[in-house]
Amino acid sequence: MSTPEFSREAKKHLGQNFLHDHGVIDKIVRAINPQPGDALVEIGPGQGALTFPLLRRHGALTAIEFDRDLHAPLQAAAREHGRLQLIEGDVLGVDFTALAAASGDAHGTIRLAGNLPYNLSSPILFHALDHAAVIRDMHFMLQKEVVERMAAGPGSKVYGRLSVMLQAYCTVTPLFVVPPGAFRPAPKVDSAVVRMLPFPPERIEVRNRGTFAAVVRAAFGQRRKTLRNALGGVAEAAVIEAAGLRVDARAEQVEVAGFVRLANLLANS
Ligand code: SAM
């Protein structure tokens, strides 16, 4: 029987931009810096650009790939590098908490990595956030502009819902920029690698995740409006002030801790 081979075609609708720059691949592997016993989980292994170097370095890896055409070639090519456990399906349907429990990692945690399909970046980040308690760290390649939004602080033009939601649960650190030429086909935009370290549970101050998410969504839903107006249906002026916030401030001026205080007051009331 012939060995299954990777197609030369990249599927745009699956966000397939395959890395081929060995310098960049090496930098990502060094940033992840796998240690013995770590349970590594890669999202979107594609044609194995990161998967095989990680397998050679670490010996074993779990990867989640949606594209059926890649499953057989990936399994076949992985054999000479290490032990690949391939989950064939949509990462948004993968229960990371169950995966961590089954991973055999001494701490019951997983380490997530991947050059993400850019069309699904935000849903994947929010999905990971839902399982942050079992995720030790994350190293993702994303559009540079998305990484800037993730890491932005108050006062920045790109500070928004994504910044606040992620920074309430994780430290977000942009690592390095990757030019379009590192990929095949080349995307139209620059990319960047980001590291996220979820806080330990005792450091998370958000009392009710749903209330917090609703407050942040409403505040940035109409970012030009004052908090009093944007939060009209969610929080009364007196509660906004009790949280130490000015009712005439706009969401982009409020630091993460301010949203947390407001959401916690609402959750208690
Ligand atoms: N890791 C490879 C690399 O760096 O060359 C491929 C990266 S490519 C940007 C994104 C990968 O995610 C593709 O292989 C694509 O098929 C896969 N993918 C797209 N949507 C997915 C989903 N919902 N779940 C899992 N994988 C997905």
Tab-separated table of C-alpha atoms and ligand atoms in Angstrom:
chain	number	residue	atom	x	y	z
A	1	MET	CA	0.000	0.000	0.000
A	2	SER	CA	1.354	3.479	-0.853
A	3	THR	CA	2.039	5.986	1.904
A	4	PRO	CA	-0.628	8.726	2.069
A	5	GLU	CA	0.799	12.087	1.009
A	6	PHE	CA	-0.051	15.690	1.781
A	7	SER	CA	-1.890	17.562	-0.953
A	8	ARG	CA	-0.196	20.669	-2.386
A	9	GLU	CA	-3.436	22.612	-2.033
A	10	ALA	CA	-4.147	24.739	1.028
A	11	LYS	CA	-7.802	25.158	2.012
A	12	LYS	CA	-8.547	28.809	2.510
A	13	HIS	CA	-11.819	28.222	4.347
A	14	LEU	CA	-9.885	26.245	6.997
A	15	GLY	CA	-7.371	29.054	7.455
A	16	GLN	CA	-4.544	26.926	6.066
A	17	ASN	CA	-1.306	28.891	5.865
A	18	PHE	CA	1.449	26.380	6.380
A	19	LEU	CA	4.679	27.438	8.096
A	20	HIS	CA	7.829	26.630	6.196
A	21	ASP	CA	10.451	28.938	7.728
A	22	HIS	CA	12.669	26.726	9.872
A	23	GLY	CA	14.025	29.693	11.816
A	24	VAL	CA	10.496	30.654	12.894
A	25	ILE	CA	9.541	27.043	13.655
A	26	ASP	CA	12.627	26.662	15.810
A	27	LYS	CA	11.850	29.905	17.668
A	28	ILE	CA	8.331	28.679	18.458
A	29	VAL	CA	9.589	25.313	19.707
A	30	ARG	CA	12.141	27.095	21.912
A	31	ALA	CA	9.429	29.440	23.242
A	32	ILE	CA	7.286	26.429	24.174
A	33	ASN	CA	10.345	24.723	25.675
A	34	PRO	CA	8.702	21.355	26.405
A	35	GLN	CA	9.816	19.647	29.602
A	36	PRO	CA	9.695	15.948	30.471
A	37	GLY	CA	6.216	14.933	31.572
A	38	ASP	CA	4.430	17.874	29.908
A	39	ALA	CA	1.185	17.025	28.115
A	40	LEU	CA	1.432	19.023	24.888
A	41	VAL	CA	-1.657	19.639	22.784
A	42	GLU	CA	-1.368	21.226	19.347
A	43	ILE	CA	-4.332	22.870	17.620
A	44	GLY	CA	-4.318	22.526	13.823
A	45	PRO	CA	-1.165	20.492	13.050
A	46	GLY	CA	-1.717	20.893	9.304
A	47	GLN	CA	1.148	19.223	7.493
A	48	GLY	CA	3.200	18.882	10.675
A	49	ALA	CA	5.411	22.000	10.491
A	50	LEU	CA	5.374	22.346	14.272
A	51	THR	CA	4.165	18.861	15.105
A	52	PHE	CA	7.204	16.941	13.879
A	53	PRO	CA	9.862	19.175	15.494
A	54	LEU	CA	7.854	19.060	18.749
A	55	LEU	CA	7.599	15.274	18.498
A	56	ARG	CA	11.340	14.951	17.893
A	57	ARG	CA	12.032	17.113	20.904
A	58	HIS	CA	9.362	15.753	23.243
A	59	GLY	CA	8.538	12.241	22.022
A	60	ALA	CA	4.752	12.495	22.296
A	61	LEU	CA	2.012	14.951	21.451
A	62	THR	CA	-1.755	15.212	21.074
A	63	ALA	CA	-2.962	17.196	18.068
A	64	ILE	CA	-6.443	18.245	16.939
A	65	GLU	CA	-7.026	18.594	13.198
A	66	PHE	CA	-10.307	19.216	11.429
A	67	ASP	CA	-9.255	18.561	7.820
A	68	ARG	CA	-9.894	14.870	7.056
A	69	ASP	CA	-7.519	14.929	4.092
A	70	LEU	CA	-4.642	15.601	6.481
A	71	HIS	CA	-5.342	12.803	8.968
A	72	ALA	CA	-3.780	9.825	7.178
A	73	PRO	CA	-0.680	11.677	5.877
A	74	LEU	CA	-0.112	13.197	9.331
A	75	GLN	CA	-0.336	9.834	11.087
A	76	ALA	CA	1.962	8.236	8.519
A	77	ALA	CA	4.591	10.987	8.571
A	78	ALA	CA	4.506	11.320	12.369
A	79	ARG	CA	5.664	7.738	12.942
A	80	GLU	CA	9.295	8.495	12.293
A	81	HIS	CA	9.272	11.433	14.739
A	82	GLY	CA	7.422	10.210	17.820
A	83	ARG	CA	4.010	9.219	19.229
A	84	LEU	CA	1.175	11.317	17.808
A	85	GLN	CA	-2.305	11.038	19.259
A	86	LEU	CA	-4.495	12.654	16.620
A	87	ILE	CA	-7.957	13.903	17.524
A	88	GLU	CA	-9.857	14.107	14.265
A	89	GLY	CA	-12.384	16.929	14.512
A	90	ASP	CA	-13.213	20.485	15.433
A	91	VAL	CA	-11.140	21.954	18.274
A	92	LEU	CA	-14.225	23.860	19.451
A	93	GLY	CA	-15.824	20.522	20.286
A	94	VAL	CA	-12.846	19.242	22.285
A	95	ASP	CA	-13.247	19.179	26.054
A	96	PHE	CA	-9.804	20.331	27.238
A	97	THR	CA	-10.725	19.580	30.843
A	98	ALA	CA	-11.382	15.916	30.004
A	99	LEU	CA	-8.239	15.841	27.874
A	100	ALA	CA	-6.167	17.173	30.773
A	101	ALA	CA	-7.671	14.634	33.184
A	102	ALA	CA	-6.716	11.827	30.795
A	103	SER	CA	-3.308	13.280	29.902
A	104	GLY	CA	-1.317	11.605	32.629
A	105	ASP	CA	0.402	14.908	33.423
A	106	ALA	CA	1.396	15.011	37.105
A	107	HIS	CA	-0.400	18.347	37.604
A	108	GLY	CA	-3.498	17.398	35.579
A	109	THR	CA	-2.749	20.203	33.132
A	110	ILE	CA	-2.114	20.536	29.422
A	111	ARG	CA	0.076	22.962	27.464
A	112	LEU	CA	-1.659	24.288	24.345
A	113	ALA	CA	0.133	25.423	21.208
A	114	GLY	CA	-0.647	26.067	17.577
A	115	ASN	CA	-0.491	28.182	14.498
A	116	LEU	CA	-4.212	28.874	14.637
A	117	PRO	CA	-6.653	29.127	11.726
A	118	TYR	CA	-7.029	32.943	11.748
A	119	ASN	CA	-10.729	32.836	10.888
A	120	LEU	CA	-11.372	31.029	14.193
A	121	SER	CA	-8.927	32.863	16.479
A	122	SER	CA	-11.427	34.463	18.839
A	123	PRO	CA	-13.701	31.402	19.242
A	124	ILE	CA	-10.624	29.258	19.978
A	125	LEU	CA	-9.298	31.771	22.522
A	126	PHE	CA	-12.677	31.934	24.288
A	127	HIS	CA	-12.981	28.151	24.206
A	128	ALA	CA	-9.548	27.840	25.820
A	129	LEU	CA	-10.561	30.419	28.421
A	130	ASP	CA	-13.481	28.203	29.441
A	131	HIS	CA	-10.926	25.534	30.344
A	132	ALA	CA	-8.203	27.847	31.694
A	133	ALA	CA	-8.091	26.013	35.020
A	134	VAL	CA	-6.457	22.990	33.374
A	135	ILE	CA	-4.272	24.869	30.885
A	136	ARG	CA	-0.743	25.586	32.085
A	137	ASP	CA	0.146	27.840	29.210
A	138	MET	CA	-0.640	28.643	25.574
A	139	HIS	CA	1.625	29.586	22.679
A	140	PHE	CA	-0.291	30.671	19.629
A	141	MET	CA	0.508	32.171	16.246
A	142	LEU	CA	-2.188	34.679	15.322
A	143	GLN	CA	-2.601	37.757	13.197
A	144	LYS	CA	-0.345	40.455	14.621
A	145	GLU	CA	-3.318	42.794	14.892
A	146	VAL	CA	-5.168	40.241	17.047
A	147	VAL	CA	-2.142	39.821	19.331
A	148	GLU	CA	-2.013	43.615	19.727
A	149	ARG	CA	-5.674	43.637	20.746
A	150	MET	CA	-5.131	40.782	23.194
A	151	ALA	CA	-2.272	42.551	24.960
A	152	ALA	CA	-3.530	46.159	24.789
A	153	GLY	CA	-4.123	48.273	27.890
A	154	PRO	CA	-6.595	51.086	28.656
A	155	GLY	CA	-6.177	54.172	26.501
A	156	SER	CA	-5.016	52.165	23.505
A	157	LYS	CA	-7.165	52.325	20.380
A	158	VAL	CA	-7.180	48.540	20.175
A	159	TYR	CA	-8.054	47.909	23.849
A	160	GLY	CA	-11.387	46.120	23.813
A	161	ARG	CA	-13.446	43.111	24.773
A	162	LEU	CA	-10.753	40.605	23.811
A	163	SER	CA	-8.097	42.427	25.880
A	164	VAL	CA	-10.278	42.603	28.994
A	165	MET	CA	-11.668	39.064	28.778
A	166	LEU	CA	-8.222	37.491	28.346
A	167	GLN	CA	-6.342	39.679	30.813
A	168	ALA	CA	-8.851	38.942	33.582
A	169	TYR	CA	-7.776	35.306	33.456
A	170	CYS	CA	-4.258	35.244	31.974
A	171	THR	CA	-1.013	37.093	31.553
A	172	VAL	CA	-0.734	37.901	27.838
A	173	THR	CA	2.784	38.386	26.429
A	174	PRO	CA	3.487	39.044	22.740
A	175	LEU	CA	6.742	37.244	21.849
A	176	PHE	CA	7.737	38.020	18.249
A	177	VAL	CA	6.404	39.088	14.867
A	178	VAL	CA	6.379	36.702	11.888
A	179	PRO	CA	6.274	38.074	8.317
A	180	PRO	CA	3.923	36.680	5.632
A	181	GLY	CA	6.826	35.026	3.785
A	182	ALA	CA	7.200	32.432	6.564
A	183	PHE	CA	3.973	30.747	5.361
A	184	ARG	CA	2.714	28.994	2.266
A	185	PRO	CA	0.515	30.442	0.942
A	186	ALA	CA	1.591	33.804	2.385
A	187	PRO	CA	-1.216	35.566	4.292
A	188	LYS	CA	-1.848	39.240	3.513
A	189	VAL	CA	-0.980	40.344	7.041
A	190	ASP	CA	1.838	40.060	9.573
A	191	SER	CA	1.517	37.417	12.252
A	192	ALA	CA	2.796	37.220	15.802
A	193	VAL	CA	3.389	34.584	18.437
A	194	VAL	CA	1.836	35.179	21.830
A	195	ARG	CA	2.207	33.436	25.181
A	196	MET	CA	-0.663	33.240	27.640
A	197	LEU	CA	-0.286	32.072	31.220
A	198	PRO	CA	-3.618	31.442	32.965
A	199	PHE	CA	-3.674	32.703	36.565
A	200	PRO	CA	-3.920	30.095	39.300
A	201	PRO	CA	-7.574	29.828	40.476
A	202	GLU	CA	-6.868	31.743	43.714
A	203	ARG	CA	-5.670	34.764	41.688
A	204	ILE	CA	-8.799	35.019	39.564
A	205	GLU	CA	-10.963	37.777	41.001
A	206	VAL	CA	-13.963	37.363	38.712
A	207	ARG	CA	-16.765	35.909	40.888
A	208	ASN	CA	-19.253	35.144	38.152
A	209	ARG	CA	-17.947	34.538	34.653
A	210	GLY	CA	-21.325	35.107	32.970
A	211	THR	CA	-21.912	38.476	34.655
A	212	PHE	CA	-18.365	39.582	33.883
A	213	ALA	CA	-18.714	38.595	30.217
A	214	ALA	CA	-22.058	40.431	29.975
A	215	VAL	CA	-20.643	43.641	31.501
A	216	VAL	CA	-17.606	43.655	29.194
A	217	ARG	CA	-19.730	42.887	26.131
A	218	ALA	CA	-22.173	45.704	26.905
A	219	ALA	CA	-19.420	48.212	27.736
A	220	PHE	CA	-17.544	47.657	24.476
A	221	GLY	CA	-20.648	47.001	22.393
A	222	GLN	CA	-20.933	50.779	22.115
A	223	ARG	CA	-17.401	51.892	22.903
A	224	ARG	CA	-17.992	55.545	21.982
A	225	LYS	CA	-20.689	55.861	24.621
A	226	THR	CA	-20.150	56.661	28.278
A	227	LEU	CA	-20.435	53.795	30.768
A	228	ARG	CA	-23.750	55.212	32.003
A	229	ASN	CA	-25.246	54.855	28.509
A	230	ALA	CA	-23.457	51.733	27.313
A	231	LEU	CA	-24.292	49.847	30.511
A	232	GLY	CA	-27.847	51.127	30.662
A	233	GLY	CA	-29.508	47.735	30.672
A	234	VAL	CA	-26.844	46.070	32.846
A	235	ALA	CA	-25.779	48.374	35.676
A	236	GLU	CA	-27.301	51.460	37.286
A	237	ALA	CA	-25.221	54.614	37.671
A	238	ALA	CA	-24.999	54.135	41.446
A	239	VAL	CA	-23.470	50.654	41.024
A	240	ILE	CA	-20.989	51.928	38.439
A	241	GLU	CA	-19.891	54.574	40.923
A	242	ALA	CA	-19.809	52.098	43.801
A	243	ALA	CA	-17.309	50.129	41.739
A	244	GLY	CA	-15.066	53.200	41.715
A	245	LEU	CA	-15.768	54.047	38.058
A	246	ARG	CA	-16.854	57.330	36.550
A	247	VAL	CA	-20.203	57.123	34.803
A	248	ASP	CA	-18.971	59.520	32.117
A	249	ALA	CA	-15.874	57.377	31.372
A	250	ARG	CA	-15.778	55.280	28.208
A	251	ALA	CA	-15.025	51.555	28.260
A	252	GLU	CA	-11.660	52.037	26.569
A	253	GLN	CA	-10.478	54.067	29.588
A	254	VAL	CA	-11.414	51.478	32.222
A	255	GLU	CA	-8.782	49.067	33.421
A	256	VAL	CA	-9.459	45.326	33.699
A	257	ALA	CA	-9.723	45.517	37.515
A	258	GLY	CA	-12.493	48.119	37.171
A	259	PHE	CA	-14.638	45.796	35.059
A	260	VAL	CA	-13.989	43.011	37.557
A	261	ARG	CA	-15.089	45.177	40.512
A	262	LEU	CA	-18.261	46.226	38.698
A	263	ALA	CA	-19.149	42.676	37.646
A	264	ASN	CA	-18.513	41.386	41.181
A	265	LEU	CA	-20.799	44.024	42.679
A	266	LEU	CA	-23.527	43.073	40.196
A	267	ALA	CA	-23.008	39.382	40.865
A	268	ASN	CA	-23.401	39.978	44.635
A	269	SER	CA	-26.539	42.076	44.329
B	1	SAM	N1	0.332	23.967	12.145
B	1	SAM	C1	0.391	24.032	10.711
B	1	SAM	C2	1.505	24.946	10.281
B	1	SAM	O1	1.948	25.746	11.114
B	1	SAM	O2	1.908	24.882	9.137
B	1	SAM	C3	-0.937	24.460	10.105
B	1	SAM	C4	-1.443	25.818	10.559
B	1	SAM	S1	-2.847	26.424	9.642
B	1	SAM	C5	-2.665	28.154	9.953
B	1	SAM	C6	-4.262	26.035	10.670
B	1	SAM	C7	-4.612	24.575	10.791
B	1	SAM	O3	-5.793	24.443	11.583
B	1	SAM	C8	-4.919	23.881	9.470
B	1	SAM	O4	-4.267	22.654	9.412
B	1	SAM	C9	-6.444	23.691	9.499
B	1	SAM	O5	-6.898	22.571	8.743
B	1	SAM	C10	-6.686	23.512	10.974
B	1	SAM	N2	-8.057	23.831	11.401
B	1	SAM	C11	-8.918	24.723	10.842
B	1	SAM	N3	-10.075	24.746	11.522
B	1	SAM	C12	-9.948	23.853	12.541
B	1	SAM	C13	-10.822	23.430	13.586
B	1	SAM	N4	-12.040	23.932	13.742
B	1	SAM	N5	-10.365	22.481	14.453
B	1	SAM	C14	-9.125	21.960	14.313
B	1	SAM	N6	-8.260	22.330	13.340
B	1	SAM	C15	-8.659	23.264	12.458
